[in-house]
PDB file of C-alpha atoms in Angstrom:
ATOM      1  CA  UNK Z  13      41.558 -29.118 -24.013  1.00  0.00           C
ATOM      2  CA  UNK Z  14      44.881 -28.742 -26.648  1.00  0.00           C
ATOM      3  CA  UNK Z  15      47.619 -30.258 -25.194  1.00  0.00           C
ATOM      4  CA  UNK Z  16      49.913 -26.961 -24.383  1.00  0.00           C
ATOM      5  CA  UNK Z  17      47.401 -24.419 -24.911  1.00  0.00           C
ATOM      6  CA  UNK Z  18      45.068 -22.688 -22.752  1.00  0.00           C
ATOM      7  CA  UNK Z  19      42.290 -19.999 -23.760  1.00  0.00           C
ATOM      8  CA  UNK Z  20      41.061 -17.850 -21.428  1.00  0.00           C
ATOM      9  CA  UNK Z  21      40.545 -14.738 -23.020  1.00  0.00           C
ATOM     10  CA  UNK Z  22      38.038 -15.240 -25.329  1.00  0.00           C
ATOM     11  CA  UNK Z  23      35.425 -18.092 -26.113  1.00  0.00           C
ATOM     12  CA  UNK Z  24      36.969 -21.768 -25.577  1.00  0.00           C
ATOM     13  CA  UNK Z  25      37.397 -23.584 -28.569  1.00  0.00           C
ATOM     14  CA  UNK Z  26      35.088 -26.642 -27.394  1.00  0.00           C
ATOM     15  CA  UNK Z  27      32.272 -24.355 -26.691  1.00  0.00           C
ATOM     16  CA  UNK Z  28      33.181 -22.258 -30.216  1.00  0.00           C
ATOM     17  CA  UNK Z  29      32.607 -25.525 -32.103  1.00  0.00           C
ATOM     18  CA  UNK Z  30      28.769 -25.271 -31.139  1.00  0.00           C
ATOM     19  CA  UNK Z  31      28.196 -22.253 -33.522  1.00  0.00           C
ATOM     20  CA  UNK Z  32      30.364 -23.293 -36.106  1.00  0.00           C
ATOM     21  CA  UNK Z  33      28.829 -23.808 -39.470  1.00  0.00           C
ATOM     22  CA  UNK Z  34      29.356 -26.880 -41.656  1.00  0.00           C
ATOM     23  CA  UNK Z  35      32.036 -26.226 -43.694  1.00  0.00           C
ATOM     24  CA  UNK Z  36      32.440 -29.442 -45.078  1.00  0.00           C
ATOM     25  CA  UNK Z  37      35.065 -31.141 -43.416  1.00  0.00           C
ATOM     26  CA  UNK Z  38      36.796 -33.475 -40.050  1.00  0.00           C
ATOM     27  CA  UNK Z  39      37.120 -30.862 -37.403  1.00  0.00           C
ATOM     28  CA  UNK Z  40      38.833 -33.190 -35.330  1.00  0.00           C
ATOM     29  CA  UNK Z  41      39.779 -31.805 -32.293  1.00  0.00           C
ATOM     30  CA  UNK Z  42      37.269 -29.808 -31.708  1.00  0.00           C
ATOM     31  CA  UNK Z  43      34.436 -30.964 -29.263  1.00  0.00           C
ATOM     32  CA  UNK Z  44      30.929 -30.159 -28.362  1.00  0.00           C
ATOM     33  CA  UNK Z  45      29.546 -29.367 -24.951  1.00  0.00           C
ATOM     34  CA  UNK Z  46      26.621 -30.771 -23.574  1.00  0.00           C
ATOM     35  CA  UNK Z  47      24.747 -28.116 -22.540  1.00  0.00           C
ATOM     36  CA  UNK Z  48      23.572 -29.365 -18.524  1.00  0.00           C
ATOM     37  CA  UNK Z  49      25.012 -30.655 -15.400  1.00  0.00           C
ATOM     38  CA  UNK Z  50      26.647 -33.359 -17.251  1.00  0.00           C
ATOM     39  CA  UNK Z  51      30.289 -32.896 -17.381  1.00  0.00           C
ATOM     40  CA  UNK Z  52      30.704 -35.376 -20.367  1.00  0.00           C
ATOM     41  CA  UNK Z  53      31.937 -33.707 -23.560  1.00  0.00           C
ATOM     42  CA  UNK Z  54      30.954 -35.298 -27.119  1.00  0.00           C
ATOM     43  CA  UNK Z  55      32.857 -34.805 -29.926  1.00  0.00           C
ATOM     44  CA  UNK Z  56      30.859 -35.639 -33.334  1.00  0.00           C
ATOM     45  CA  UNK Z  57      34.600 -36.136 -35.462  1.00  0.00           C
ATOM     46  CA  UNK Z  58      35.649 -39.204 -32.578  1.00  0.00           C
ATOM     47  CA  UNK Z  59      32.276 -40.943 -33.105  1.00  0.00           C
ATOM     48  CA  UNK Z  60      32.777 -41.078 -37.125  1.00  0.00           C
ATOM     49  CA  UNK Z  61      37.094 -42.063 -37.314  1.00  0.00           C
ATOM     50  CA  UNK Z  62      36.717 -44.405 -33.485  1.00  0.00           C
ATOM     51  CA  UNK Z  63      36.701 -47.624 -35.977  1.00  0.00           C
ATOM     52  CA  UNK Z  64      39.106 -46.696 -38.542  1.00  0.00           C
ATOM     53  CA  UNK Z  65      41.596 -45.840 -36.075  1.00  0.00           C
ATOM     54  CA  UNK Z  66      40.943 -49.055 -33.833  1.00  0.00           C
ATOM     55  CA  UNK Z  67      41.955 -50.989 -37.054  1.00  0.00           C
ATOM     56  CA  UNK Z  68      45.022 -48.767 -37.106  1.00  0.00           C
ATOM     57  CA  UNK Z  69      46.049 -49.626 -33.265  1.00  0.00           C
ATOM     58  CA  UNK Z  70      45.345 -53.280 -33.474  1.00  0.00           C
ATOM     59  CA  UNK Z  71      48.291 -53.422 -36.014  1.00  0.00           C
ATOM     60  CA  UNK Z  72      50.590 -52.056 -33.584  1.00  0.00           C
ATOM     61  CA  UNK Z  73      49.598 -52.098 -30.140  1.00  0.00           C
ATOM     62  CA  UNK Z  74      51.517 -54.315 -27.655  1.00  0.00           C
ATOM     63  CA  UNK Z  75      49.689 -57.373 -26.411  1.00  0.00           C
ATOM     64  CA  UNK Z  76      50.464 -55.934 -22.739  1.00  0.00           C
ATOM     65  CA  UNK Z  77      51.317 -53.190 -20.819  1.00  0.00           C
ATOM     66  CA  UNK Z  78      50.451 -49.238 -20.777  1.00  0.00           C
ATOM     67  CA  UNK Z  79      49.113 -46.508 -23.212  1.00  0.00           C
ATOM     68  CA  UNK Z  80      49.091 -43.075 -22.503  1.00  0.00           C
ATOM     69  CA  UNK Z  81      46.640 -41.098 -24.223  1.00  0.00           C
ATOM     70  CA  UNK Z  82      48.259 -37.498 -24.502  1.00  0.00           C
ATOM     71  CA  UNK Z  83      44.912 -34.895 -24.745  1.00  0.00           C
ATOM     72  CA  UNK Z  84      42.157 -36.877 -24.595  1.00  0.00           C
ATOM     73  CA  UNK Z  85      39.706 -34.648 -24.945  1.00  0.00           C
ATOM     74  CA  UNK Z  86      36.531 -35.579 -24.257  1.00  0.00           C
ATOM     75  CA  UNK Z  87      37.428 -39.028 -23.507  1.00  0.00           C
ATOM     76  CA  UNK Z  88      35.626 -41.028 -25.558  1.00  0.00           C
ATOM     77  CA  UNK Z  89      38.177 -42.189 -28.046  1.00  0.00           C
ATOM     78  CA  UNK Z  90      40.091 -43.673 -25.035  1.00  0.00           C
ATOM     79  CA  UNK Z  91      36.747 -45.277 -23.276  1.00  0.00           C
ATOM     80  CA  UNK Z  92      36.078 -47.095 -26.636  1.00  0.00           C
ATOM     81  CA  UNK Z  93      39.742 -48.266 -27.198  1.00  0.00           C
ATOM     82  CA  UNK Z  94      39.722 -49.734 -23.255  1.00  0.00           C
ATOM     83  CA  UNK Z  95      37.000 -51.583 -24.538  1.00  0.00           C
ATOM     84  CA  UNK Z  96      38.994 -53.063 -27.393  1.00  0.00           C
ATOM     85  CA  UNK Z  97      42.047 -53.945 -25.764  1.00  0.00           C
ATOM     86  CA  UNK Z  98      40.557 -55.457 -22.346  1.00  0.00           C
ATOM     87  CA  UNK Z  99      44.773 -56.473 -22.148  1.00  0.00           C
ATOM     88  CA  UNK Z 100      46.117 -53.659 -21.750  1.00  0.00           C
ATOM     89  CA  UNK Z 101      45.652 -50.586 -18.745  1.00  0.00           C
ATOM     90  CA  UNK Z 102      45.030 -47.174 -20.572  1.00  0.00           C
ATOM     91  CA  UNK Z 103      45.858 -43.782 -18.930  1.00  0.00           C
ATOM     92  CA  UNK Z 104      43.729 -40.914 -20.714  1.00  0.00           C
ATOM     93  CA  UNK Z 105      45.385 -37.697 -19.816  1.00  0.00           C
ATOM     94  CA  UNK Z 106      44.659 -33.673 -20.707  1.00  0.00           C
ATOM     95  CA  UNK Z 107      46.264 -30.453 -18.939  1.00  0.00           C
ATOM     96  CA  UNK Z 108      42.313 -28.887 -19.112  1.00  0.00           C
ATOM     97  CA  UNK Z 109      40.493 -29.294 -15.845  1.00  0.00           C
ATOM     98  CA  UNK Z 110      37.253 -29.490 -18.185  1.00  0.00           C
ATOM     99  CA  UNK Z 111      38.564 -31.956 -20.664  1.00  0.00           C
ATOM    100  CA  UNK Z 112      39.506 -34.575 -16.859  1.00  0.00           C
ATOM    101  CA  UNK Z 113      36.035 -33.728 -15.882  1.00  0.00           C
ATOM    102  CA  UNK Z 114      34.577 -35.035 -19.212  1.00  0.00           C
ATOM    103  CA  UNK Z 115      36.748 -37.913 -19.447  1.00  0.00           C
ATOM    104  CA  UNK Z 116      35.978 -39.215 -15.734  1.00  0.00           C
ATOM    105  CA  UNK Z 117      32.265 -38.839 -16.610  1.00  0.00           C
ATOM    106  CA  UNK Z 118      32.996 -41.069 -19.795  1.00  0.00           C
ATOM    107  CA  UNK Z 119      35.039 -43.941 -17.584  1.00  0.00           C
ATOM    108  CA  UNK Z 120      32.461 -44.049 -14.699  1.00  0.00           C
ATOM    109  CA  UNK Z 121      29.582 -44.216 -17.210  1.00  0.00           C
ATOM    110  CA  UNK Z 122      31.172 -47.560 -18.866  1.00  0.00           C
ATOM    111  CA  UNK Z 123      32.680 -48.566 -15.571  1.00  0.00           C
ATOM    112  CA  UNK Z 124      36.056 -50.311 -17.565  1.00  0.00           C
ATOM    113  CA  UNK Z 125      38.810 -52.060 -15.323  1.00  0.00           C
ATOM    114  CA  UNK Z 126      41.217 -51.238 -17.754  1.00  0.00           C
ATOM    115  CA  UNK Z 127      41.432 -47.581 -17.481  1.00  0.00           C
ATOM    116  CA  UNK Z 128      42.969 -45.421 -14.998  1.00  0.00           C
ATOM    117  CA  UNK Z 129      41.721 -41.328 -14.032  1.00  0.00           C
ATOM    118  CA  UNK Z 130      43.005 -38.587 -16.481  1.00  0.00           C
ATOM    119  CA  UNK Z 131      46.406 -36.955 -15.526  1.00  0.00           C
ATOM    120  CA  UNK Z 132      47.283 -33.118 -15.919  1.00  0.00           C
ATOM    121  CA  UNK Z 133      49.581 -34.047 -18.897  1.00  0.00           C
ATOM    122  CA  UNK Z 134      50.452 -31.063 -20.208  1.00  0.00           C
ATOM    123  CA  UNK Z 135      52.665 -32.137 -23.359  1.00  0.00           C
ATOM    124  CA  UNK Z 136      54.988 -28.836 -23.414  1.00  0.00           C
ATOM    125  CA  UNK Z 137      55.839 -29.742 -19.664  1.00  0.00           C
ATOM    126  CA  UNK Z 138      59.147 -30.799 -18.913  1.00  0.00           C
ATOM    127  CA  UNK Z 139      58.118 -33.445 -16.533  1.00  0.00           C
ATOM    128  CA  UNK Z 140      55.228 -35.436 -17.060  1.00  0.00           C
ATOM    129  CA  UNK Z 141      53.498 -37.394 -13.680  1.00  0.00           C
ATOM    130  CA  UNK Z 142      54.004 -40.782 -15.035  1.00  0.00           C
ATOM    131  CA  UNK Z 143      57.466 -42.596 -15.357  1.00  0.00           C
ATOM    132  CA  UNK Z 144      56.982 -45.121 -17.950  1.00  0.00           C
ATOM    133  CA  UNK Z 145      54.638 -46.187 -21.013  1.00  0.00           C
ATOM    134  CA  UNK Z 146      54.647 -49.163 -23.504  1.00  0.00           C
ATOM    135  CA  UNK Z 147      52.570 -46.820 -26.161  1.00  0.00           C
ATOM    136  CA  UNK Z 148      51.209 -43.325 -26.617  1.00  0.00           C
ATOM    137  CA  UNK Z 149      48.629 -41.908 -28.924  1.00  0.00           C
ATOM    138  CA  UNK Z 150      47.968 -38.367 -29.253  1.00  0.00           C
ATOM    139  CA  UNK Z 151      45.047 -37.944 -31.863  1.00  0.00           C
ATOM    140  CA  UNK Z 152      43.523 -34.700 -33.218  1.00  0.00           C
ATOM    141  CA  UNK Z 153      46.772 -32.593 -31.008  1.00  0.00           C
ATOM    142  CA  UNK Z 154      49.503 -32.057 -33.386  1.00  0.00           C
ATOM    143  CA  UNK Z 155      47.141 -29.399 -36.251  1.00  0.00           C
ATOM    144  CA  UNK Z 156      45.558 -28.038 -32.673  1.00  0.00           C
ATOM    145  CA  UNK Z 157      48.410 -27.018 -30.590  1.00  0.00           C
ATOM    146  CA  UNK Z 158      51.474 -24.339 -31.010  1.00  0.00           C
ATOM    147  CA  UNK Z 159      54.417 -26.266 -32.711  1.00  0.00           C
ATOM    148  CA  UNK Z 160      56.035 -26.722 -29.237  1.00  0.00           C
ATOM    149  CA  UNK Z 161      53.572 -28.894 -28.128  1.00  0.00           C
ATOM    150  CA  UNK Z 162      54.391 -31.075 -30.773  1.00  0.00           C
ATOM    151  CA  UNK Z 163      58.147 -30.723 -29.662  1.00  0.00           C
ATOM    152  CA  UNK Z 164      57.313 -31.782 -26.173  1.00  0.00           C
ATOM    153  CA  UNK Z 165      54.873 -34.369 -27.021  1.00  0.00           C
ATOM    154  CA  UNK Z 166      58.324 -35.979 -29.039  1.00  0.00           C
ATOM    155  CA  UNK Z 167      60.360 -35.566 -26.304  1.00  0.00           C
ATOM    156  CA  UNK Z 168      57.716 -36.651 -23.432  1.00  0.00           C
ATOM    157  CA  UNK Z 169      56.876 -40.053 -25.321  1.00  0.00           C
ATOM    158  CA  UNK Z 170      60.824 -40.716 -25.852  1.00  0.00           C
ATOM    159  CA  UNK Z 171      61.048 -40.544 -22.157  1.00  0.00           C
ATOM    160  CA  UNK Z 172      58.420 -43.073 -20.883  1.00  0.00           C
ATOM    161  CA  UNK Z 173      59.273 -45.422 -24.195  1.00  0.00           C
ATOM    162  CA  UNK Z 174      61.085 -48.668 -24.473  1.00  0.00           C
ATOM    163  CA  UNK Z 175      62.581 -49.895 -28.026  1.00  0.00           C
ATOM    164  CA  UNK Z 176      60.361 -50.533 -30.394  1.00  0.00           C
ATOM    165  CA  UNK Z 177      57.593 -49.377 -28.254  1.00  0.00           C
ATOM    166  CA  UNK Z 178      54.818 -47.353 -30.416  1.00  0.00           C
ATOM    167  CA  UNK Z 179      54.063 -43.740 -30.674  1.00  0.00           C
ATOM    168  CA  UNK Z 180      50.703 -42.662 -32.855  1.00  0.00           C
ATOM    169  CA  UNK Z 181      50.005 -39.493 -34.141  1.00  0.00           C
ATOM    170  CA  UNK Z 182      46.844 -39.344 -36.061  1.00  0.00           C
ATOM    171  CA  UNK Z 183      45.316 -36.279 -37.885  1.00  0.00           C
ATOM    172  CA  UNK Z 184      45.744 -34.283 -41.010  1.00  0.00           C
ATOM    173  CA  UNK Z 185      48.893 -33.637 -42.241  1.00  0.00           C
ATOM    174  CA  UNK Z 186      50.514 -31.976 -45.276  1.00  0.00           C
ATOM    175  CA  UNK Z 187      53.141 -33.833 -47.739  1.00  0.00           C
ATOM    176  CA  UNK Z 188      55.888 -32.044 -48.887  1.00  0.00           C
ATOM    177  CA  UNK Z 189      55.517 -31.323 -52.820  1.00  0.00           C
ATOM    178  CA  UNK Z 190      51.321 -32.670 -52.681  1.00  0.00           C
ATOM    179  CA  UNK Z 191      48.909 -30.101 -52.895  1.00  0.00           C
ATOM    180  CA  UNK Z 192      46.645 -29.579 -49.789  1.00  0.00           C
ATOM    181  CA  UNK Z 193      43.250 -31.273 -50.463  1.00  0.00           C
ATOM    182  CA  UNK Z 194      40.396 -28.413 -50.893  1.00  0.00           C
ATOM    183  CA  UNK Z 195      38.895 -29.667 -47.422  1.00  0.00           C
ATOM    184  CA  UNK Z 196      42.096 -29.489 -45.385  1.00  0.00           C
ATOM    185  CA  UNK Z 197      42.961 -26.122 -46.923  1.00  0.00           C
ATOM    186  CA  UNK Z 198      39.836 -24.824 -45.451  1.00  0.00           C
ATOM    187  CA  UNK Z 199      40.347 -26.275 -41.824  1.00  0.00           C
ATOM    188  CA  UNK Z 200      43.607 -24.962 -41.881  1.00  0.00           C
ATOM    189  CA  UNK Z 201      42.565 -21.613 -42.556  1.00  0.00           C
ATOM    190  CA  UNK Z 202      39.771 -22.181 -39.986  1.00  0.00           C
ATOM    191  CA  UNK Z 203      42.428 -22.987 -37.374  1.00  0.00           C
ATOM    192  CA  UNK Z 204      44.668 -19.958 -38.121  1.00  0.00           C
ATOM    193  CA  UNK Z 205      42.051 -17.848 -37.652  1.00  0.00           C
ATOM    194  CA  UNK Z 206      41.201 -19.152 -34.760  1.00  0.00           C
ATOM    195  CA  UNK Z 207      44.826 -18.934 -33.650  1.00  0.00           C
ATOM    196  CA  UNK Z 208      47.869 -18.149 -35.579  1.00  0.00           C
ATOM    197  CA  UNK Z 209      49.766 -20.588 -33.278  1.00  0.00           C
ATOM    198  CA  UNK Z 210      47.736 -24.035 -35.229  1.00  0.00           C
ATOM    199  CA  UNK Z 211      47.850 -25.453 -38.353  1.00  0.00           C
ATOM    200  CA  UNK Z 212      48.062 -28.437 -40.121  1.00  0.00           C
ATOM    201  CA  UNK Z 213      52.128 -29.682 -40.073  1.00  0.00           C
ATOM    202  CA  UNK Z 214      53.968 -30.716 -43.341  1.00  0.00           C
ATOM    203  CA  UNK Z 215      54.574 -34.095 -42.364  1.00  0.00           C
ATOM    204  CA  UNK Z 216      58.568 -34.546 -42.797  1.00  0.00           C
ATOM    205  CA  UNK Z 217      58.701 -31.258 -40.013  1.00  0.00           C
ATOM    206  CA  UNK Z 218      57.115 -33.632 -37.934  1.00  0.00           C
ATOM    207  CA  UNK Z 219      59.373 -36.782 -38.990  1.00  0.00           C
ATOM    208  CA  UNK Z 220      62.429 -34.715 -38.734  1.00  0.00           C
ATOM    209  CA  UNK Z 221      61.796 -33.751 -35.275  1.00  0.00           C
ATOM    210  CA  UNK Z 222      61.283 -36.900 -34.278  1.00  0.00           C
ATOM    211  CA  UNK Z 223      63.705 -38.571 -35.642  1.00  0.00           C
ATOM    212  CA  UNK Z 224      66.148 -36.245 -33.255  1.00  0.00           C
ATOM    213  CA  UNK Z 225      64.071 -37.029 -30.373  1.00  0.00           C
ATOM    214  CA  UNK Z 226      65.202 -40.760 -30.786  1.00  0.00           C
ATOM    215  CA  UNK Z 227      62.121 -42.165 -32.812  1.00  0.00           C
ATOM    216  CA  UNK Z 228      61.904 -43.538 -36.723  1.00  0.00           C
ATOM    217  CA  UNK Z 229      59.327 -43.806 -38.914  1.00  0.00           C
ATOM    218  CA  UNK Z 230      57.719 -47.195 -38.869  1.00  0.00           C
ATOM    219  CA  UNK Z 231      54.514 -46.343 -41.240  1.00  0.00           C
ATOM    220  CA  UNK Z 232      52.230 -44.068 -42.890  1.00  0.00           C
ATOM    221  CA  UNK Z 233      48.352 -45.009 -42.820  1.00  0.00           C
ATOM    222  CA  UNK Z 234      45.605 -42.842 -45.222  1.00  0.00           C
ATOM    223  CA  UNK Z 235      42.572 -42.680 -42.887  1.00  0.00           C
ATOM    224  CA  UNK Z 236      38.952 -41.183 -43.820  1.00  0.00           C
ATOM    225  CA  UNK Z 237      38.590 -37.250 -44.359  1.00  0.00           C
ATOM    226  CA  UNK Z 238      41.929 -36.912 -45.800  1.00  0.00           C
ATOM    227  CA  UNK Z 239      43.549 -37.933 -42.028  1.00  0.00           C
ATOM    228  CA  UNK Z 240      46.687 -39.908 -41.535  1.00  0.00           C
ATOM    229  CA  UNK Z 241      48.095 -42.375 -39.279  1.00  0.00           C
ATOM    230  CA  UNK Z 242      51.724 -42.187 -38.408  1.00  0.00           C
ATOM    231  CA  UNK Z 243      53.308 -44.627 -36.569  1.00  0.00           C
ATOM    232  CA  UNK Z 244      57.270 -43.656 -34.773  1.00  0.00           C
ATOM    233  CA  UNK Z 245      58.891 -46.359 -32.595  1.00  0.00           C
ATOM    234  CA  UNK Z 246      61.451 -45.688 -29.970  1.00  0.00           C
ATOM    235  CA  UNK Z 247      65.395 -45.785 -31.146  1.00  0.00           C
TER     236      UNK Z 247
END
């Protein structure tokens, strides 16, 4: 489920995704259900950037300590990092009582020591049920979530956060004064249709926000499918 966002009027977005045509680009974010008893969800856009954005994390991950995965999803991004970083205890979280059910499905089926059950993290929430973290990753949330999700995600991660201590946002994201790529034009339009509350963010919104939540910007990473990596450490 989106961090912040709950649909219950009208067709879920997870279960939209399995009619939706190819049109030719990442939707990242948006998952698949498995159509049976099996409460695991599978989401085809984790499966294809997993690798590039392990290669991302091993550059700034702490040796030790604990990463909060704000919306999850289906869980499987956060199963394949555990097994990664064997060092470090991961907590997968997501406010969707569907998305927990998929990602406890995922953890039992590889049986990891390393990671912990999901938590109702909701990221607008002013109070999140965990006190501390030493990083937190929210990937695929930021384009699929109102704009104060994104707010509370900032403020959330500057809460549980040392110094220095990473937060990664990874997804498409718009540059001020670049022209949109042809591919992320069309998923943006995709996700304003599906709600006018989404989008793809310009960047420096993002940045600027954060930057007044206590964070800076460390780095910028180009990922596959016209993604990006942004790395923010703690004030």
């Amino acid at each position: 489920m989106l961090a912040g966002f709950h649909r219950c009027d009208c067709l879920p977005v997870w279960a939209a995704n399995i009619f939706e045509p190819d049109l030719g680009f990442d939707m990242g974010g948006l998952h698949e259900w498995r159509m049976s008893t099996d409460p695991r969800r599978s989401s085809p856009a984790a499966l294809r950037n997993r690798e590039p954005i392990l290669v991302a994390l091993r550059a700034i991950l702490p040796s030790a300590g604990t990463v909060i995965e704000v919306a999850s999803g289906s869980g499987e991004h956060v199963v394949y990092f555990a097994k990664h970083f064997p060092n470090l205890l991961w907590q997968p979280s997501d406010p969707a009582a569907e998305a927990r059910a998929s990602i406890a499905g995922w953890i039992a089926d590889e049986g990891l020591p390393n990671i912990l059950l999901p938590l109702p993290i909701d990221a607008m929430a002013p109070d999140w049920p965990i006190a501390h973290a030493d990083a937190v990753l929210a990937i695929n949330m930021v384009h699929i979530s109102p704009w104060a999700a994104t707010l509370g995600l900032l403020r959330g991660a500057a809460r549980l956060l040392p110094s220095n201590a990473p937060l990664f946002l990874y997804g498409p994201f718009q540059r001020d004064g670049e022209a949109m790529s042809l591919s992320n034009a069309a998923f943006d339009a995709d996700l304003r249709l599906r709600n006018s509350e989404w989008g793809i963010r310009l960047l420096e919104d993002v940045v600027h926000e954060a930057e007044k939540a206590g964070f800076e910007l460390a780095r910028v990473m180009a990922m596959p499918a016209n993604n990006l990596s942004v790395i923010l450490l703690r004030k």
